[in-house]
C-alpha angles and dihedrals in degrees: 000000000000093000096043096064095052088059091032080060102040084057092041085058092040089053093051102044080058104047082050098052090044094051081048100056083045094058101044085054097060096042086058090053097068109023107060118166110229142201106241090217098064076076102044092262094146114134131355115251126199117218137186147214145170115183124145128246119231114199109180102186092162128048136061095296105035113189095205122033136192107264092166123022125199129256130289097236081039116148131248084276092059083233110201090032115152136192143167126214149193100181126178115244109214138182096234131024102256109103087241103058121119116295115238102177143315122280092219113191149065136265131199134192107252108171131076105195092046147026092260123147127207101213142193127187148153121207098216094198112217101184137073129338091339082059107139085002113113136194108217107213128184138168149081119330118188097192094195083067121098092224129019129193119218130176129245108209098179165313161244129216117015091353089065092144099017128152139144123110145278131224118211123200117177122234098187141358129180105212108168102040127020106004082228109155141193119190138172119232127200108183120183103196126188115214143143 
């Protein structure tokens, strides 16, 4: 009896060293299912590009055919930032900042006013391009935007298209904004988008 538990043991350790090992073969195979390392140029990925463009935002809030409503409004007792403020928009993107300049794409998104001590958005967009060789390729942009600045800084996080990969920054200045009135705005985007 003395003699059998030491080697009772011993297999019991040899079992288990295996089972271990095997659990972790297993598991390195399925790790190496889903994670591959790849040559970016099997995808065209060859060298980085910067690319440029200046186009202006039109946001009609007020008017027969708005391009960005009012999904969430504020709260009765709001401040003077309509803090919790939310819209929705499908704004043209045109070349110049008339209203009937050429259309160069859509701004698709919402932006909500994030901020209680001043008139500051959190937003999120993508400019879905509709002319050229952009043409079905969009620029996904999100971040702060303190509208009472000059000049505001936004993200862009991304792309489709010919931006798969993108990212760089924009910088937003507003033409025009109707305050008091309508909340109707013009600005002027510049976006530097790195992209292969």
């Amino acid at each position: 009896m003395a003699r059998i538990l030491p080697t009772l043991a011993f297999h019991l350790l040899i079992i288990s060293s295996l089972l271990s090992s095997f659990s972790m073969i297993l598991v390195s195979a399925e790790d190496h299912e889903f994670v591959q390392s790849m040559d970016p140029e099997l995808f065209g990925l060859k060298k980085e590009k910067l690319t440029h463009f200046r186009m202006y935002w039109h946001d009609v809030v007020d008017g027969p055919i708005p391009s960005a409503v009012t999904i969430v409004q504020p709260p009765s007792n709001s401040s003077q930032t309509r803090f919790g403020l939310i819209r929705m928009f499908d704004n043209a993107l045109t070349q110049g900042p008339e209203p009937s300049s050429k259309l160069l794409g859509r701004a698709q998104g919402f932006y909500g006013s994030a901020s209680q001590e001043d008139i500051s958005l959190l937003m999120a967009q993508n400019f879905a391009f509709v002319q050229g060789k952009y043409n079905g390729s969009t620029v996904t942009l999100m971040g702060r935007n303190s509208i009472l600045n000059k000049v505001r800084e936004l993200s862009v996080i991304g792309g489709s298209g010919l931006f798969r990969y993108a990212r760089g920054y924009a910088l937003a200045t507003t033409q025009s904004f109707n305050a008091s009135k309508s909340d109707d705005a013009i600005v002027e985007y510049n976006i530097y988008v790195l992209h292969y």
